[in-house]
Amino acid sequence: MNFEAIKSIYTFEMARMQRTLLQSVISPVITTSLYFIVFGTAIGSRIQTIEGVSYGSFITPGLIMLTLLTQCIGNGSIGIYFPKFTGTIYEILSAPVAMTEILVGYVGAAATKGLIIGLIILATASFFVEISIAHPVMMVVFLVLTAVTFSLFGFIIGIWAKNFEQLNIVPMLVVPPLTFLGGSFYSIDMLPPFWQAVSHFNPVLYLVSGFRWSFYEIADVNPLISLGMIGLFLAICLSVLGWIFKTGYRLRS
Amino acid sequence: MAPIVSIDRLTKTYGNGFEALKGIDLDIEEGEILALLGPNGAGKTTLISIICGLVNPGSGKVMVAGHDVVKDFRATRALIGLVPQELTTDMFETVWNTVSFSRGVHGKKPDPALIESILKDLSLWEKKDNTLRELSGGMKRRVLIAKALAHEPKILFLDEPTAGVDVNLRREMWQVVERLRENGVTIILTTHYIEEAEEIADRVGVINGGRLLLVEEKRALMQKLGRKQLRLELSEPLTALPDSLALYNLTLADDGTALVHEYQGEEGQGSIASLLATLAAEDIHFRDLSTRQSSLEDIFVALVGEKA
Ligand SMILES: Nc1ncnc2c1ncn2[C@@H]1O[C@H](COP(=O)(O)OP(=O)(O)O)[C@@H](O)[C@H]1O
Ligand SMILES: [Mg+2]
């Protein structure tokens, strides 16, 4: 193992992110605050509680997930896309590092930053609503697994993308609808049966549901199934990456 | 001594079907400076990229210090430094950070004193805290060299190092190359400038259309392929050549005031002495004498023109 290389890539990435930390923290914090003000006050005054939890508290796990997914996919993809775009990737590809080590460096940094921002959102939320965490260990497990899985997913997008448009299309066009339709802002019990069935094809539903369970012990699906689904998605990302590294897809001609 | 880089029947066909290398055999000796000379599109960058691990080889084998570049990439890449053809830099990084990163990513522990001396050698020390986008093209080129040296490579590849580089940087670059060579570093550079190869290389390889046309010691190459010309300015013009001189490859120039003798590098050794003796016997005197040797450029044009 080339630990020195992993450390270099990781610290390099963290330093890069630090330069943009302010904007990457401020924007989700403002957005989250707006959600609480608009959804929490406007809608929350009509929907008082969902399954015994106040509406503001109910939406907090979903909001954290929304930010975590967007951040991890964004950071995971730009981390590898940018050197590909500028050409500096030659250095990493000609260094004595295995692709898995490159992956650990980039994905580790992207997941770390996602987690930091996720926790900042959690702290922000606690100013607006009452938060209780029933299963802190499981909460951390869900958080870390999701961060790693979606940073890996971002890494795949970063390798696949040939231009900035392709790079942005997934985080901008796919993640928000999946999160909104994944029960972040409501319990899917509130939907008509047909849409409930459709929702079960949405991977984000399982993330949000499992994560919310670790807070309030209420869930749309069994938390173990949630965990299994994250594990499945993680396995899919790892096998795609295995194939990419074996073939050199869009990295080595 | 075993060659430090050994390339055996290497081919490369890109995804679009283009055959960039058509069977390259080449041994590079430890400590030498080898210039790969060839026009644009000859396959120089492809060859280097395969040795360095940027491009997957087609068929054939590349060994570096006895290790296979694919199977044993950790061993081979740790020995190699690469200065790429394109000026690719992390615009927002500082010089210091980007050079330190290069060392780390090659698996070496930080060594600020070494980085400092590399930056000083390349006149980059004052710029160490500048970000790369603030630097001129020449300065960026220096940074790329510094990055390639940060992990103390044993083999250095310079891909068209002097493209778009001013005289000062060129001179400094050759000084750095000279110092590296004194420390036993093997240097391979590609260029399509003949003077460059002529100036610093020990051996020259000519590559064109994915084939290595020849590899020779520079001096041997000049001697073998370089046509030489001996020119004698005659004291008295001649109207015709005497029969006794018919054996030599001679022509009369400038209305008979000069005699030009063309010969190939090696055969000249015997013929010149006897030519001069014959001239003395014929009572032909000359006031001045000069020789001219064709440059690598002439050789190169002759080769590529012939075989392309
Ligand atoms: N990734 C690639 N895909 C397809 N063709 C390529 C690729 N890279 C280089 N080539 C082609 O291979 C040939 C050799 O290129 P290169 O090795 O860069 O030559 P040189 O460095 O001698 O100018 C050129 O014709 C070039 O167009
Ligand atoms: Mg080239």
Coordinates of C-alpha atoms and ligand atoms in Angstrom, one line a residue:
Chain A
M1 CA 0.0 0.0 0.0
N2 CA 1.2 3.5 -0.9
F3 CA -0.1 5.3 2.2
E4 CA 2.0 8.4 1.5
A5 CA 0.1 8.7 -1.8
I6 CA -3.3 8.2 -0.2
K7 CA -2.4 10.8 2.4
S8 CA -1.2 13.3 -0.3
I9 CA -4.3 12.9 -2.4
Y10 CA -6.6 13.2 0.7
T11 CA -4.9 16.3 2.1
F12 CA -4.6 17.9 -1.3
E13 CA -8.4 17.4 -1.8
M14 CA -9.2 18.6 1.7
A15 CA -7.1 21.7 1.1
R16 CA -8.9 22.3 -2.2
M17 CA -12.2 22.0 -0.5
Q18 CA -11.2 24.3 2.3
R19 CA -10.7 27.1 -0.2
T20 CA -14.3 26.7 -1.2
L21 CA -15.5 25.8 2.3
L22 CA -17.3 29.0 3.0
Q23 CA -19.5 28.8 0.0
S24 CA -20.1 25.1 0.3
V25 CA -21.2 25.5 3.9
I26 CA -23.1 28.8 3.6
S27 CA -25.3 27.8 0.7
P28 CA -26.7 24.6 2.3
V29 CA -27.1 26.3 5.7
I30 CA -29.1 29.2 4.1
T31 CA -31.1 26.7 2.0
T32 CA -31.9 24.6 5.1
S33 CA -32.9 27.6 7.1
L34 CA -35.2 28.6 4.3
Y35 CA -36.8 25.2 4.3
F36 CA -37.4 25.5 8.0
I37 CA -38.9 28.9 7.7
V38 CA -41.1 28.1 4.7
F39 CA -41.9 24.5 5.2
G40 CA -41.7 24.4 9.0
T41 CA -43.8 27.5 9.6
A42 CA -46.1 27.7 6.6
I43 CA -46.8 24.0 6.2
G44 CA -46.0 23.0 9.7
S45 CA -48.8 25.3 11.0
R46 CA -51.2 23.1 9.1
I47 CA -49.6 19.7 9.6
Q48 CA -48.9 19.7 13.2
T49 CA -47.3 16.3 13.6
I50 CA -46.5 13.3 11.5
E51 CA -46.7 10.1 13.5
G52 CA -46.3 12.0 16.7
V53 CA -43.3 14.1 15.6
S54 CA -43.5 17.8 14.9
Y55 CA -43.3 18.6 11.2
G56 CA -40.0 20.5 11.5
S57 CA -38.3 17.7 13.4
F58 CA -39.8 15.2 10.9
I59 CA -38.2 16.8 7.8
T60 CA -34.7 17.3 9.4
P61 CA -33.3 13.9 8.5
G62 CA -34.5 14.3 4.9
L63 CA -32.9 17.7 4.6
I64 CA -29.6 16.4 5.9
M65 CA -29.8 13.6 3.4
L66 CA -30.6 16.0 0.6
T67 CA -27.5 18.0 1.4
L68 CA -25.3 15.0 2.0
L69 CA -26.2 13.4 -1.3
T70 CA -25.7 16.6 -3.3
Q71 CA -22.4 17.3 -1.6
C72 CA -20.9 13.8 -1.8
I73 CA -21.9 13.4 -5.5
G74 CA -20.6 16.9 -6.3
N75 CA -17.3 16.6 -4.4
G76 CA -16.7 13.0 -5.5
S77 CA -17.2 13.8 -9.1
I78 CA -15.3 17.1 -9.3
G79 CA -12.3 15.7 -7.4
I80 CA -11.5 13.3 -10.2
Y81 CA -13.1 15.2 -13.1
F82 CA -11.0 18.4 -12.6
P83 CA -7.6 16.8 -13.0
K84 CA -9.0 14.9 -16.0
F85 CA -10.2 18.2 -17.4
T86 CA -7.0 20.2 -16.8
G87 CA -4.7 17.2 -17.7
T88 CA -3.0 17.1 -14.4
I89 CA -4.2 13.5 -14.0
Y90 CA -1.1 12.4 -15.9
E91 CA 0.8 12.7 -12.6
I92 CA -1.5 10.4 -10.6
L93 CA -1.7 7.9 -13.5
S94 CA 2.1 7.8 -13.8
A95 CA 2.7 7.5 -10.1
P96 CA 3.3 4.2 -8.3
V97 CA -0.3 4.1 -7.0
A98 CA -3.0 1.6 -7.6
M99 CA -6.4 2.8 -8.7
T100 CA -7.9 1.7 -5.3
E101 CA -5.5 4.0 -3.5
I102 CA -6.5 6.9 -5.8
L103 CA -10.1 6.0 -5.0
V104 CA -9.6 6.0 -1.2
G105 CA -7.9 9.4 -1.4
Y106 CA -10.5 11.1 -3.4
V107 CA -13.6 9.4 -2.0
G108 CA -12.3 9.7 1.5
A109 CA -12.0 13.4 1.1
A110 CA -15.4 13.8 -0.6
A111 CA -17.1 11.8 2.1
T112 CA -15.4 13.7 4.9
K113 CA -16.5 17.0 3.5
G114 CA -20.1 15.7 3.0
L115 CA -20.1 14.5 6.6
I116 CA -18.9 17.8 7.9
I117 CA -21.6 19.7 6.1
G118 CA -24.2 17.1 7.1
L119 CA -23.3 17.7 10.7
I120 CA -23.4 21.5 10.3
I121 CA -27.0 21.1 8.9
L122 CA -27.9 19.0 11.9
A123 CA -26.6 21.7 14.2
T124 CA -28.4 24.4 12.2
A125 CA -31.6 22.4 12.4
S126 CA -31.4 22.2 16.2
F127 CA -31.7 26.0 16.3
F128 CA -35.1 25.8 14.7
V129 CA -36.6 22.6 15.9
E130 CA -36.3 20.0 18.6
I131 CA -34.1 17.1 17.6
S132 CA -33.8 13.8 19.4
I133 CA -31.6 10.9 18.3
A134 CA -32.9 7.5 19.5
H135 CA -30.1 5.5 17.9
P136 CA -26.9 7.6 17.6
V137 CA -24.7 4.7 16.5
M138 CA -27.1 3.7 13.7
M139 CA -27.4 7.4 12.8
V140 CA -23.7 7.6 12.3
V141 CA -23.7 4.3 10.4
F142 CA -26.4 5.5 8.0
L143 CA -24.6 8.9 7.6
V144 CA -21.1 7.4 6.9
L145 CA -22.4 4.6 4.6
T146 CA -24.5 7.1 2.6
A147 CA -21.6 9.5 2.4
V148 CA -19.1 6.9 1.2
T149 CA -21.6 5.3 -1.3
F150 CA -22.6 8.5 -2.9
S151 CA -19.0 9.8 -3.0
L152 CA -18.2 6.6 -4.9
F153 CA -21.2 7.3 -7.1
G154 CA -19.8 10.8 -7.7
F155 CA -16.4 9.4 -8.5
I156 CA -18.0 7.2 -11.3
I157 CA -19.8 10.3 -12.7
G158 CA -16.5 12.2 -12.6
I159 CA -14.8 9.5 -14.6
W160 CA -17.7 9.1 -17.0
A161 CA -18.3 12.8 -17.6
K162 CA -16.8 14.4 -20.7
N163 CA -17.9 17.9 -20.0
F164 CA -19.2 20.1 -17.2
E165 CA -22.7 19.7 -18.4
Q166 CA -22.6 15.9 -17.9
L167 CA -20.9 16.4 -14.6
N168 CA -23.7 18.5 -13.2
I169 CA -26.6 16.7 -14.7
V170 CA -26.9 14.0 -12.0
P171 CA -26.5 16.2 -8.9
M172 CA -28.8 18.9 -10.3
L173 CA -31.4 17.0 -12.2
V174 CA -31.7 13.6 -10.5
V175 CA -30.9 14.1 -6.8
P176 CA -33.5 16.8 -5.9
P177 CA -36.5 15.0 -7.5
L178 CA -35.5 11.7 -5.9
T179 CA -35.1 13.3 -2.6
F180 CA -38.4 15.3 -2.8
L181 CA -40.2 12.2 -3.9
G182 CA -38.4 10.0 -1.4
G183 CA -40.4 11.0 1.6
S184 CA -38.2 13.7 2.9
F185 CA -41.0 16.1 3.5
Y186 CA -43.9 13.6 4.2
S187 CA -44.5 10.1 5.2
I188 CA -45.3 8.0 2.1
D189 CA -48.4 6.7 4.0
M190 CA -49.8 10.1 3.0
L191 CA -49.6 9.2 -0.7
P192 CA -52.3 7.3 -2.7
P193 CA -51.5 3.5 -3.0
F194 CA -50.2 3.8 -6.5
W195 CA -47.6 6.4 -5.7
Q196 CA -46.7 4.5 -2.6
A197 CA -45.8 1.6 -4.8
V198 CA -43.8 3.8 -7.2
S199 CA -41.9 5.3 -4.3
H200 CA -40.5 1.9 -3.4
F201 CA -38.4 2.1 -6.6
N202 CA -36.7 5.2 -5.3
P203 CA -33.4 4.4 -3.6
V204 CA -33.5 7.7 -1.7
L205 CA -36.7 6.6 0.1
Y206 CA -34.7 3.9 1.9
L207 CA -31.9 6.3 2.9
V208 CA -34.3 8.9 4.3
S209 CA -36.5 6.3 6.0
G210 CA -33.6 4.5 7.7
F211 CA -32.0 7.7 8.7
R212 CA -35.2 9.1 10.1
W213 CA -35.7 5.9 12.0
S214 CA -32.4 6.4 13.8
F215 CA -33.8 9.8 15.1
Y216 CA -37.4 9.1 15.9
E217 CA -38.0 5.4 15.4
I218 CA -40.5 6.0 12.7
A219 CA -39.9 4.6 9.3
D220 CA -41.6 4.0 5.9
V221 CA -39.7 0.8 5.5
N222 CA -38.0 -1.6 7.9
P223 CA -34.6 0.0 8.8
L224 CA -32.8 -3.3 8.1
I225 CA -34.2 -3.2 4.5
S226 CA -32.9 0.4 4.4
L227 CA -29.5 -0.7 5.4
G228 CA -29.6 -3.6 2.9
M229 CA -30.5 -1.2 0.1
I230 CA -27.6 1.1 0.9
G231 CA -25.3 -2.0 1.0
L232 CA -26.7 -3.0 -2.4
F233 CA -26.0 0.4 -3.9
L234 CA -22.6 0.4 -2.4
A235 CA -21.9 -3.0 -3.9
I236 CA -23.1 -1.8 -7.3
C237 CA -20.8 1.3 -7.2
L238 CA -17.9 -0.9 -6.2
S239 CA -18.4 -3.3 -9.1
V240 CA -18.8 -0.6 -11.6
L241 CA -15.5 0.9 -10.3
G242 CA -13.9 -2.5 -10.4
W243 CA -14.8 -2.7 -14.1
I244 CA -13.6 0.9 -14.7
F245 CA -10.2 0.2 -13.1
K246 CA -9.8 -3.1 -15.0
T247 CA -10.5 -1.6 -18.4
G248 CA -9.0 1.8 -17.8
Y249 CA -12.3 3.2 -19.0
R250 CA -11.8 7.0 -19.9
L251 CA -8.6 7.0 -17.9
R252 CA -6.0 5.1 -19.9
S253 CA -6.4 4.6 -23.6
Chain B
M1 CA 25.4 -3.7 -17.9
A2 CA 21.7 -4.5 -18.5
P3 CA 19.7 -1.7 -20.1
I4 CA 17.7 0.3 -17.7
V5 CA 14.8 0.4 -20.1
S6 CA 14.2 -2.4 -22.5
I7 CA 11.4 -2.3 -25.1
D8 CA 10.6 -5.4 -27.0
R9 CA 8.4 -5.5 -30.1
L10 CA 6.0 -2.9 -28.6
T11 CA 2.9 -2.0 -30.6
K12 CA 0.0 0.2 -29.9
T13 CA -3.3 0.6 -31.6
Y14 CA -5.6 3.3 -30.2
G15 CA -9.4 2.7 -29.7
N16 CA -10.2 4.4 -33.0
G17 CA -8.1 1.8 -34.8
F18 CA -5.1 4.0 -35.3
E19 CA -1.8 2.1 -35.2
A20 CA 0.5 4.5 -33.4
L21 CA 3.4 2.1 -32.7
K22 CA 4.3 -0.7 -35.1
G23 CA 6.8 -2.8 -33.3
I24 CA 9.4 -0.8 -31.4
D25 CA 12.6 -2.4 -30.1
L26 CA 14.8 -0.2 -28.1
D27 CA 17.3 -0.6 -25.2
I28 CA 18.1 2.5 -23.2
E29 CA 21.4 2.4 -21.2
E30 CA 21.7 3.6 -17.7
G31 CA 23.1 7.2 -17.4
E32 CA 22.8 8.1 -21.0
I33 CA 20.9 11.0 -22.7
L34 CA 18.8 9.6 -25.5
A35 CA 17.0 11.9 -27.9
L36 CA 14.0 10.6 -29.8
L37 CA 13.7 12.6 -32.9
G38 CA 10.7 12.5 -35.1
P39 CA 8.0 14.7 -36.7
N40 CA 4.7 15.4 -35.2
G41 CA 2.5 12.3 -34.9
A42 CA 5.5 10.0 -35.1
G43 CA 4.5 8.2 -31.9
K44 CA 7.0 9.7 -29.5
T45 CA 4.5 10.7 -26.9
T46 CA 2.7 7.4 -27.2
L47 CA 6.0 5.5 -26.6
I48 CA 6.8 7.6 -23.5
S49 CA 3.2 7.3 -22.2
I50 CA 3.4 3.5 -22.3
I51 CA 6.7 3.4 -20.4
C52 CA 5.3 5.8 -17.8
G53 CA 2.0 4.0 -17.4
L54 CA -0.4 6.6 -19.0
V55 CA -1.3 4.5 -21.9
N56 CA -1.9 0.7 -22.0
P57 CA 0.6 -1.2 -24.2
G58 CA -0.8 -3.2 -27.1
S59 CA 1.4 -6.2 -27.7
G60 CA 5.1 -6.5 -26.7
K61 CA 6.9 -5.8 -23.5
V62 CA 8.4 -2.9 -21.7
M63 CA 10.8 -3.5 -18.8
V64 CA 12.3 -0.8 -16.5
A65 CA 15.2 -1.8 -14.3
G66 CA 14.1 -5.5 -14.8
H67 CA 10.5 -4.9 -13.9
D68 CA 7.5 -5.1 -16.2
V69 CA 5.8 -1.7 -16.5
V70 CA 2.3 -3.3 -16.3
K71 CA 2.6 -6.1 -13.8
D72 CA 5.2 -4.4 -11.6
F73 CA 4.1 -0.8 -12.0
R74 CA 4.9 0.3 -8.5
A75 CA 8.6 -0.6 -8.9
T76 CA 8.9 1.0 -12.4
R77 CA 6.9 4.2 -11.8
A78 CA 8.8 4.9 -8.6
L79 CA 12.0 5.2 -10.7
I80 CA 10.5 7.4 -13.4
G81 CA 9.9 11.2 -13.6
L82 CA 7.9 12.6 -16.4
V83 CA 7.7 16.2 -17.8
P84 CA 4.7 16.0 -20.1
Q85 CA 4.4 17.8 -23.5
E86 CA 1.4 19.8 -22.5
L87 CA 1.5 22.6 -19.9
T88 CA -1.0 21.1 -17.5
T89 CA -1.1 22.6 -14.1
D90 CA -3.4 22.9 -11.1
M91 CA -4.2 26.6 -11.6
F92 CA -5.3 27.3 -8.1
E93 CA -2.4 25.5 -6.3
T94 CA 0.8 27.2 -5.1
V95 CA 4.1 26.1 -6.6
W96 CA 5.2 24.7 -3.2
N97 CA 2.1 22.6 -2.7
T98 CA 2.0 21.2 -6.2
V99 CA 5.7 20.2 -6.1
S100 CA 5.3 18.7 -2.6
F101 CA 2.2 16.8 -3.8
S102 CA 4.2 15.2 -6.6
R103 CA 6.7 13.8 -4.0
G104 CA 3.9 12.4 -1.8
V105 CA 1.9 10.8 -4.6
H106 CA 5.1 8.9 -5.5
G107 CA 5.1 7.5 -2.0
K108 CA 8.0 9.4 -0.6
K109 CA 8.0 11.1 2.8
P110 CA 8.0 14.9 2.8
D111 CA 11.5 16.5 2.4
P112 CA 11.2 20.3 2.5
A113 CA 15.0 20.8 2.1
L114 CA 15.0 18.8 -1.1
I115 CA 12.0 20.6 -2.5
E116 CA 13.7 23.9 -1.6
S117 CA 16.9 23.0 -3.5
I118 CA 14.9 21.8 -6.6
L119 CA 12.9 25.1 -6.6
K120 CA 16.2 27.1 -6.3
D121 CA 17.9 25.2 -9.1
L122 CA 15.0 26.1 -11.4
S123 CA 14.7 29.7 -10.3
L124 CA 11.3 29.1 -8.8
W125 CA 12.1 29.8 -5.2
E126 CA 10.7 33.4 -5.2
K127 CA 7.5 32.1 -6.7
K128 CA 7.0 29.2 -4.2
D129 CA 3.9 30.8 -2.7
N130 CA 2.4 32.0 -6.0
T131 CA -0.5 30.1 -7.5
L132 CA 0.2 28.5 -10.9
R133 CA -2.2 30.7 -12.8
E134 CA -0.1 33.7 -11.9
L135 CA 2.9 32.2 -13.6
S136 CA 4.1 32.7 -17.2
G137 CA 4.3 29.7 -19.6
G138 CA 8.0 29.4 -19.1
M139 CA 7.6 29.4 -15.3
K140 CA 4.9 26.7 -15.6
R141 CA 7.3 24.6 -17.6
R142 CA 9.9 24.9 -14.8
V143 CA 7.2 23.9 -12.3
L144 CA 6.5 20.7 -14.4
I145 CA 10.2 19.9 -14.3
A146 CA 10.3 20.5 -10.5
K147 CA 7.3 18.2 -10.1
A148 CA 9.0 15.5 -12.1
L149 CA 12.2 15.7 -10.0
A150 CA 10.5 15.9 -6.6
H151 CA 10.7 12.2 -6.0
E152 CA 14.3 11.9 -7.1
P153 CA 13.7 9.7 -10.2
K154 CA 16.4 7.6 -11.7
I155 CA 15.0 8.0 -15.2
L156 CA 13.6 11.3 -16.5
F157 CA 11.4 11.7 -19.5
L158 CA 11.2 15.1 -21.1
D159 CA 8.5 15.3 -23.8
E160 CA 9.3 18.2 -26.1
P161 CA 10.8 20.2 -23.3
T162 CA 11.8 23.2 -25.3
A163 CA 8.6 23.8 -27.3
G164 CA 7.8 27.4 -26.8
V165 CA 10.6 28.0 -24.3
D166 CA 12.9 31.0 -24.4
V167 CA 16.7 30.9 -24.6
N168 CA 17.3 31.5 -20.9
L169 CA 15.1 28.7 -19.8
R170 CA 16.6 26.4 -22.4
R171 CA 20.1 27.0 -21.1
E172 CA 19.0 26.5 -17.5
M173 CA 17.2 23.4 -18.5
W174 CA 20.3 21.9 -20.1
Q175 CA 22.2 22.8 -17.0
V176 CA 19.7 20.9 -14.9
V177 CA 19.9 18.0 -17.3
E178 CA 23.7 18.0 -17.2
R179 CA 23.7 18.0 -13.4
L180 CA 21.2 15.1 -13.3
R181 CA 23.3 13.2 -15.7
E182 CA 26.3 13.7 -13.5
N183 CA 24.3 12.1 -10.7
G184 CA 23.6 9.1 -12.9
V185 CA 20.1 9.9 -14.0
T186 CA 19.1 8.5 -17.4
I187 CA 17.4 11.1 -19.6
I188 CA 15.1 10.5 -22.5
L189 CA 13.9 13.5 -24.4
T190 CA 11.8 13.8 -27.4
T191 CA 12.0 16.6 -29.8
H192 CA 11.5 17.6 -33.4
Y193 CA 14.2 20.1 -33.2
I194 CA 17.4 18.6 -34.5
E195 CA 19.7 21.1 -32.9
E196 CA 18.5 20.0 -29.6
A197 CA 19.4 16.4 -30.1
E198 CA 22.7 17.4 -31.7
E199 CA 23.5 19.6 -28.7
I200 CA 23.0 17.3 -25.8
A201 CA 22.2 13.7 -26.7
D202 CA 24.6 10.8 -26.4
R203 CA 22.5 8.7 -28.7
V204 CA 19.8 9.6 -31.2
G205 CA 16.8 7.5 -32.1
V206 CA 14.8 8.5 -35.2
I207 CA 11.2 7.6 -35.1
N208 CA 8.6 8.1 -37.8
G209 CA 5.2 6.6 -38.5
G210 CA 5.3 4.4 -35.4
R211 CA 8.6 2.8 -36.4
L212 CA 12.1 3.3 -35.0
L213 CA 14.2 3.9 -38.0
L214 CA 17.5 3.8 -36.3
V215 CA 19.3 4.4 -32.9
E216 CA 22.9 5.3 -33.0
E217 CA 25.5 7.1 -31.0
K218 CA 25.3 10.6 -32.2
R219 CA 28.9 10.8 -33.3
A220 CA 28.7 7.4 -35.1
L221 CA 25.5 8.5 -36.8
M222 CA 27.0 11.7 -38.0
Q223 CA 30.0 9.8 -39.3
K224 CA 28.1 7.0 -40.9
L225 CA 25.4 9.0 -42.5
G226 CA 26.8 12.4 -42.5
R227 CA 28.1 13.4 -45.9
K228 CA 31.3 15.4 -45.8
Q229 CA 32.7 17.9 -48.2
L230 CA 36.2 19.0 -48.6
R231 CA 36.6 22.3 -50.5
L232 CA 39.9 23.5 -51.9
E233 CA 40.3 27.0 -53.1
L234 CA 42.8 26.8 -56.0
S235 CA 45.7 29.2 -56.5
E236 CA 45.1 29.0 -60.3
P237 CA 41.8 28.1 -61.9
L238 CA 41.5 24.8 -63.8
T239 CA 39.6 24.3 -67.0
A240 CA 39.3 20.5 -66.7
L241 CA 40.2 17.8 -64.2
P242 CA 43.4 15.8 -65.0
D243 CA 42.7 12.1 -65.6
S244 CA 44.7 11.1 -62.5
L245 CA 42.0 12.7 -60.4
A246 CA 39.1 10.8 -62.1
L247 CA 39.1 8.2 -59.3
Y248 CA 38.0 10.7 -56.7
N249 CA 34.6 12.1 -56.4
L250 CA 35.5 15.6 -57.5
T251 CA 33.8 18.5 -59.1
L252 CA 35.1 21.9 -60.2
A253 CA 33.2 24.8 -58.8
D254 CA 33.1 28.6 -59.2
D255 CA 34.5 28.7 -62.8
G256 CA 37.3 26.3 -61.9
T257 CA 38.6 28.2 -58.9
A258 CA 37.6 25.6 -56.4
L259 CA 37.7 21.9 -56.2
V260 CA 35.0 20.1 -54.2
H261 CA 35.5 16.6 -52.8
E262 CA 32.4 14.7 -51.5
Y263 CA 32.8 11.7 -49.3
Q264 CA 31.0 9.7 -46.6
G265 CA 32.3 10.0 -43.1
E266 CA 34.3 6.8 -42.9
E267 CA 35.7 6.4 -46.4
G268 CA 37.2 9.9 -46.2
Q269 CA 40.0 8.8 -43.9
G270 CA 42.1 7.1 -46.6
S271 CA 41.0 9.1 -49.7
I272 CA 41.9 12.6 -48.5
A273 CA 45.6 11.9 -48.0
S274 CA 46.0 10.3 -51.4
L275 CA 44.0 13.0 -53.0
L276 CA 46.3 15.7 -51.6
A277 CA 49.3 13.6 -52.7
T278 CA 48.0 13.3 -56.2
L279 CA 47.3 17.1 -56.3
A280 CA 50.9 17.8 -55.3
A281 CA 52.1 15.4 -58.0
E282 CA 50.0 17.2 -60.6
D283 CA 51.4 20.5 -59.4
I284 CA 48.0 21.8 -58.4
H285 CA 48.3 24.2 -55.5
F286 CA 45.6 25.6 -53.3
R287 CA 45.4 28.6 -51.0
D288 CA 42.8 27.5 -48.6
L289 CA 40.9 24.4 -47.5
S290 CA 37.7 23.9 -45.6
T291 CA 35.5 21.0 -44.7
R292 CA 31.7 20.9 -44.0
Q293 CA 29.8 18.2 -42.3
S294 CA 26.1 17.7 -42.9
S295 CA 24.0 18.2 -39.7
L296 CA 21.6 15.8 -38.1
E297 CA 18.9 17.7 -39.9
D298 CA 20.2 16.6 -43.3
I299 CA 20.5 13.1 -42.0
F300 CA 17.1 13.2 -40.7
V301 CA 15.5 14.5 -43.8
A302 CA 17.3 11.9 -45.9
L303 CA 16.1 9.1 -43.6
V304 CA 12.5 10.2 -43.2
G305 CA 12.3 11.1 -46.8
E306 CA 13.6 7.7 -47.8
K307 CA 11.7 5.5 -45.5
A308 CA 8.5 7.3 -44.7
Ligands
LIG1 N1 -5.7 8.8 -27.6 C1 -5.5 8.7 -28.9 N2 -6.4 8.1 -29.7 C2 -6.2 8.0 -31.0 N3 -5.1 8.4 -31.7 C3 -4.2 8.9 -30.9 C4 -4.3 9.1 -29.5 N4 -3.2 9.7 -29.1 C5 -2.4 9.9 -30.1 N5 -2.9 9.4 -31.3 C6 -2.4 9.4 -32.6 O1 -1.2 8.6 -32.6 C7 -0.2 9.2 -33.4 C8 1.1 9.4 -32.6 O2 0.8 10.4 -31.6 P1 1.9 10.9 -30.6 O3 2.5 9.7 -29.9 O4 1.3 12.0 -29.8 O5 3.0 11.5 -31.6 P2 4.2 12.5 -31.3 O6 4.4 12.7 -29.9 O7 5.4 11.9 -32.0 O8 3.8 13.8 -32.0 C9 -0.8 10.5 -33.9 O9 -1.2 10.3 -35.3 C10 -1.9 10.8 -33.0 O10 -3.0 11.5 -33.7
MG2 MG 4.3 14.3 -28.7

